[in-house]
Amino acid sequence: MTVHQNFIGGEWVAAANAAPNVNPSDLSDTVGEYARASRADAEAAIAAAKAAFPAWSRTSPHLRYEALKRISDEILARKEELGRLLAREEGKTLADGIGEATRAGQVFAYFAGEAVRMAGEKFASTRPGVEVDVTREAVGVVAMITPWNFPIAIPAWKIAPALAYGNCVVIKPADLVPGSAWALADIIARSGIPAGVFNLVMGRGSEIGDVLLGHDDVAAISFTGSVATGRKIAQAAVTAPVMKKVQMEMGGKSPLVVLDDADLGVAVECAANGAFHQTGQRCTAGTRLIVTEKIHDRFVDGLTERMKALVVDHALKPGTHIGPVVDDNQLEQDLRYIAIGQKEGATLHWGGERLNRDTQGFYLQPALFVGCRNDMQIAREEIFGPVAAVIRVKDYEEALTVANDTAFGLSSGICTTSLKHATHFKRNSDAGMVNVNLPTAGVDYHVPFGGRKGSSYGPREQGHYAIEFYTTVKTSYTLA
Ligand code: NAD
């Protein structure tokens, strides 16, 4: 099997080590062998990016527009193939894989346009005869560290704005799913951008992470992943000899409030989709279901029926709603939390069984706990699997208090037909993204993405707001 190599300084570079990328739906299927970069590879990538930066940051925005547009066009033209690769390596369904590849293409198209929309401001000076300009410039070399659960969309929504605004990139995708990032790198490599502007180093964070985090020539770090890794990154960014700009998107434990006046069908659909789709492996998953008394039993019955109809099977099989858990570690974590929930006194109402299918994979039935309190571990900690906890509350006021009583603040949702409660919730929910009669997971690409409290740190990603992180502001004074 040929090894997929790292991309450094415009060349595909062989590495001393490689690892197999295994399909979680079928452990006998190896998606490919992927290089694991050494520390020297990571250093070479940073050096290449540094060397490319002066010219790239001063290119015509139109050239950057053209390169990004070409990348977008190829992703969209190959979205079925890329979606299949994604579903095969990560375990989300083929439809979700194609949807994610499509999103990556849309993100590049959006930021192609942003490249030519970069603008500044002119101010009147407080001093006579002086003019003040405020302009934006690229930051420099941006290191990117991405998680396994959105293997093409997250790299896309970091790489596209970085390139659009004139930065150079060194990206390290999650070791578990390098295939989609490699395919994206292959497309970027053919887009006409100069050598060194974009670099891919695959491998383990524990092995090459500190090179990216501590290097004097890295100006900024964009990270998405767990809170535990995020803390290390933030510390490294500010203790490095040259402090770095840092942007971090981390975990979640999103609440979905269901009020007595909710449309039951809408509420059940929001809960089933938000908590269990993509195997619950979404940072925005709505896994705390906070339900008022009068609708509680009907909601639990409806959701249980809905769960029974969800087909858990091979990600590429037609008819599958939920693919496997991504790997044995994550499966072990999911099962551990299911045991913890029972030990804490919550009732495992339905699901939570390990499943066997035609192929050997990490299949898990979605699990619904009822009788949960918000101080239980299963209601406070991110499980990152298809496990949801129903918390019964008296009324809207208690629901809002419970919803906000969390260390996280990425996304939240409410199902209600009351304009008063929907409006109050939008204003008072302590989350970066709020959904009314929609699942907590599901976002657009042209508006900011991010959260509060333990979920996020630093400027927002996506949409025009991405400019905050990927540019730095310069104030110039001229005596006219
Ligand atoms: P993770 O923190 O284990 O790994 C994320 C990335 O960090 C990987 O590329 C990994 O190799 C790297 N890494 C690990 N240790 C490192 C170190 N010491 N130095 C540098 N890099 C290091 O997270 P994961 O398991 O890949 O992803 C799941 C987590 O990501 C969940 O907590 C989920 O909520 C979060 N996530 C958040 C968002 C968001 O936008 N808020 C989106 C997707 C996933």
PDB file of C-alpha atoms in Angstrom, residues 245-342:
ATOM      1  CA  LYS A 245      -2.559  34.673  18.961  1.00  0.00           C
ATOM      2  CA  VAL A 246      -4.823  31.771  19.836  1.00  0.00           C
ATOM      3  CA  GLN A 247      -8.320  30.662  18.887  1.00  0.00           C
ATOM      4  CA  MET A 248      -9.819  27.550  20.435  1.00  0.00           C
ATOM      5  CA  GLU A 249     -13.093  25.710  19.909  1.00  0.00           C
ATOM      6  CA  MET A 250     -13.588  22.935  22.433  1.00  0.00           C
ATOM      7  CA  GLY A 251     -16.205  20.749  24.016  1.00  0.00           C
ATOM      8  CA  GLY A 252     -19.894  21.121  24.696  1.00  0.00           C
ATOM      9  CA  LYS A 253     -22.816  19.773  26.708  1.00  0.00           C
ATOM     10  CA  SER A 254     -25.602  21.572  24.949  1.00  0.00           C
ATOM     11  CA  PRO A 255     -29.065  21.840  26.499  1.00  0.00           C
ATOM     12  CA  LEU A 256     -32.295  21.395  24.557  1.00  0.00           C
ATOM     13  CA  VAL A 257     -35.239  22.812  26.504  1.00  0.00           C
ATOM     14  CA  VAL A 258     -38.652  21.316  25.698  1.00  0.00           C
ATOM     15  CA  LEU A 259     -41.607  23.288  27.053  1.00  0.00           C
ATOM     16  CA  ASP A 260     -45.173  22.063  27.638  1.00  0.00           C
ATOM     17  CA  ASP A 261     -46.408  24.100  24.670  1.00  0.00           C
ATOM     18  CA  ALA A 262     -43.871  22.608  22.214  1.00  0.00           C
ATOM     19  CA  ASP A 263     -44.959  20.862  19.040  1.00  0.00           C
ATOM     20  CA  LEU A 264     -44.208  17.279  20.140  1.00  0.00           C
ATOM     21  CA  GLY A 265     -43.119  16.125  16.674  1.00  0.00           C
ATOM     22  CA  VAL A 266     -40.709  19.042  16.317  1.00  0.00           C
ATOM     23  CA  ALA A 267     -39.287  18.478  19.813  1.00  0.00           C
ATOM     24  CA  VAL A 268     -38.734  14.743  19.252  1.00  0.00           C
ATOM     25  CA  GLU A 269     -37.038  15.393  15.911  1.00  0.00           C
ATOM     26  CA  CYS A 270     -34.801  18.120  17.369  1.00  0.00           C
ATOM     27  CA  ALA A 271     -33.784  15.833  20.233  1.00  0.00           C
ATOM     28  CA  ALA A 272     -33.170  12.734  18.087  1.00  0.00           C
ATOM     29  CA  ASN A 273     -31.182  14.646  15.509  1.00  0.00           C
ATOM     30  CA  GLY A 274     -29.256  16.834  17.954  1.00  0.00           C
ATOM     31  CA  ALA A 275     -28.314  14.094  20.401  1.00  0.00           C
ATOM     32  CA  PHE A 276     -27.808  10.994  18.282  1.00  0.00           C
ATOM     33  CA  HIS A 277     -27.066  11.831  14.663  1.00  0.00           C
ATOM     34  CA  GLN A 278     -23.438  11.494  13.653  1.00  0.00           C
ATOM     35  CA  THR A 279     -23.255   9.075  16.606  1.00  0.00           C
ATOM     36  CA  GLY A 280     -23.482  12.006  19.029  1.00  0.00           C
ATOM     37  CA  GLN A 281     -19.929  12.931  18.052  1.00  0.00           C
ATOM     38  CA  ARG A 282     -20.595  16.616  17.583  1.00  0.00           C
ATOM     39  CA  CYS A 283     -19.413  19.403  19.868  1.00  0.00           C
ATOM     40  CA  THR A 284     -22.869  20.969  19.441  1.00  0.00           C
ATOM     41  CA  ALA A 285     -24.780  17.759  20.275  1.00  0.00           C
ATOM     42  CA  GLY A 286     -27.867  18.485  22.399  1.00  0.00           C
ATOM     43  CA  THR A 287     -27.339  15.838  25.046  1.00  0.00           C
ATOM     44  CA  ARG A 288     -29.092  17.487  28.007  1.00  0.00           C
ATOM     45  CA  LEU A 289     -32.827  17.313  27.354  1.00  0.00           C
ATOM     46  CA  ILE A 290     -34.514  19.643  29.841  1.00  0.00           C
ATOM     47  CA  VAL A 291     -38.233  18.927  29.754  1.00  0.00           C
ATOM     48  CA  THR A 292     -41.143  20.537  31.620  1.00  0.00           C
ATOM     49  CA  GLU A 293     -43.566  18.367  33.575  1.00  0.00           C
ATOM     50  CA  LYS A 294     -46.689  18.237  31.442  1.00  0.00           C
ATOM     51  CA  ILE A 295     -44.978  17.170  28.221  1.00  0.00           C
ATOM     52  CA  HIS A 296     -42.292  15.012  29.877  1.00  0.00           C
ATOM     53  CA  ASP A 297     -43.861  11.554  29.536  1.00  0.00           C
ATOM     54  CA  ARG A 298     -45.216  12.140  26.027  1.00  0.00           C
ATOM     55  CA  PHE A 299     -41.814  13.474  24.953  1.00  0.00           C
ATOM     56  CA  VAL A 300     -39.907  10.509  26.416  1.00  0.00           C
ATOM     57  CA  ASP A 301     -42.341   8.051  24.762  1.00  0.00           C
ATOM     58  CA  GLY A 302     -42.075   9.851  21.419  1.00  0.00           C
ATOM     59  CA  LEU A 303     -38.296  10.029  21.524  1.00  0.00           C
ATOM     60  CA  THR A 304     -38.008   6.361  22.506  1.00  0.00           C
ATOM     61  CA  GLU A 305     -40.158   5.348  19.525  1.00  0.00           C
ATOM     62  CA  ARG A 306     -38.009   7.554  17.284  1.00  0.00           C
ATOM     63  CA  MET A 307     -34.821   5.958  18.646  1.00  0.00           C
ATOM     64  CA  LYS A 308     -36.169   2.471  17.953  1.00  0.00           C
ATOM     65  CA  ALA A 309     -36.509   3.451  14.288  1.00  0.00           C
ATOM     66  CA  LEU A 310     -32.904   4.683  13.988  1.00  0.00           C
ATOM     67  CA  VAL A 311     -30.811   2.173  12.031  1.00  0.00           C
ATOM     68  CA  VAL A 312     -27.286   1.781  13.408  1.00  0.00           C
ATOM     69  CA  ASP A 313     -25.070   0.090  10.831  1.00  0.00           C
ATOM     70  CA  HIS A 314     -22.170   0.391   8.399  1.00  0.00           C
ATOM     71  CA  ALA A 315     -21.746   4.056   7.487  1.00  0.00           C
ATOM     72  CA  LEU A 316     -21.818   3.341   3.747  1.00  0.00           C
ATOM     73  CA  LYS A 317     -24.863   1.066   3.795  1.00  0.00           C
ATOM     74  CA  PRO A 318     -28.024   2.614   2.299  1.00  0.00           C
ATOM     75  CA  GLY A 319     -30.614   3.073   5.035  1.00  0.00           C
ATOM     76  CA  THR A 320     -28.132   3.615   7.867  1.00  0.00           C
ATOM     77  CA  HIS A 321     -29.052   6.568  10.089  1.00  0.00           C
ATOM     78  CA  ILE A 322     -26.195   6.252  12.563  1.00  0.00           C
ATOM     79  CA  GLY A 323     -22.751   4.860  11.817  1.00  0.00           C
ATOM     80  CA  PRO A 324     -20.284   3.386  14.284  1.00  0.00           C
ATOM     81  CA  VAL A 325     -18.410   5.112  17.084  1.00  0.00           C
ATOM     82  CA  VAL A 326     -15.081   6.362  15.734  1.00  0.00           C
ATOM     83  CA  ASP A 327     -12.738   3.969  17.588  1.00  0.00           C
ATOM     84  CA  ASP A 328     -12.321   1.610  20.520  1.00  0.00           C
ATOM     85  CA  ASN A 329     -11.229   4.376  22.939  1.00  0.00           C
ATOM     86  CA  GLN A 330     -14.322   6.460  22.249  1.00  0.00           C
ATOM     87  CA  LEU A 331     -16.554   3.375  22.473  1.00  0.00           C
ATOM     88  CA  GLU A 332     -14.997   2.501  25.825  1.00  0.00           C
ATOM     89  CA  GLN A 333     -15.654   6.082  26.997  1.00  0.00           C
ATOM     90  CA  ASP A 334     -19.311   5.929  25.891  1.00  0.00           C
ATOM     91  CA  LEU A 335     -19.886   2.597  27.663  1.00  0.00           C
ATOM     92  CA  ARG A 336     -18.111   3.860  30.785  1.00  0.00           C
ATOM     93  CA  TYR A 337     -20.459   6.864  30.977  1.00  0.00           C
ATOM     94  CA  ILE A 338     -23.484   4.613  30.445  1.00  0.00           C
ATOM     95  CA  ALA A 339     -22.342   2.599  33.473  1.00  0.00           C
ATOM     96  CA  ILE A 340     -21.657   5.798  35.456  1.00  0.00           C
ATOM     97  CA  GLY A 341     -25.178   7.085  34.729  1.00  0.00           C
ATOM     98  CA  GLN A 342     -26.714   3.914  36.128  1.00  0.00           C
TER      99      GLN A 342
END
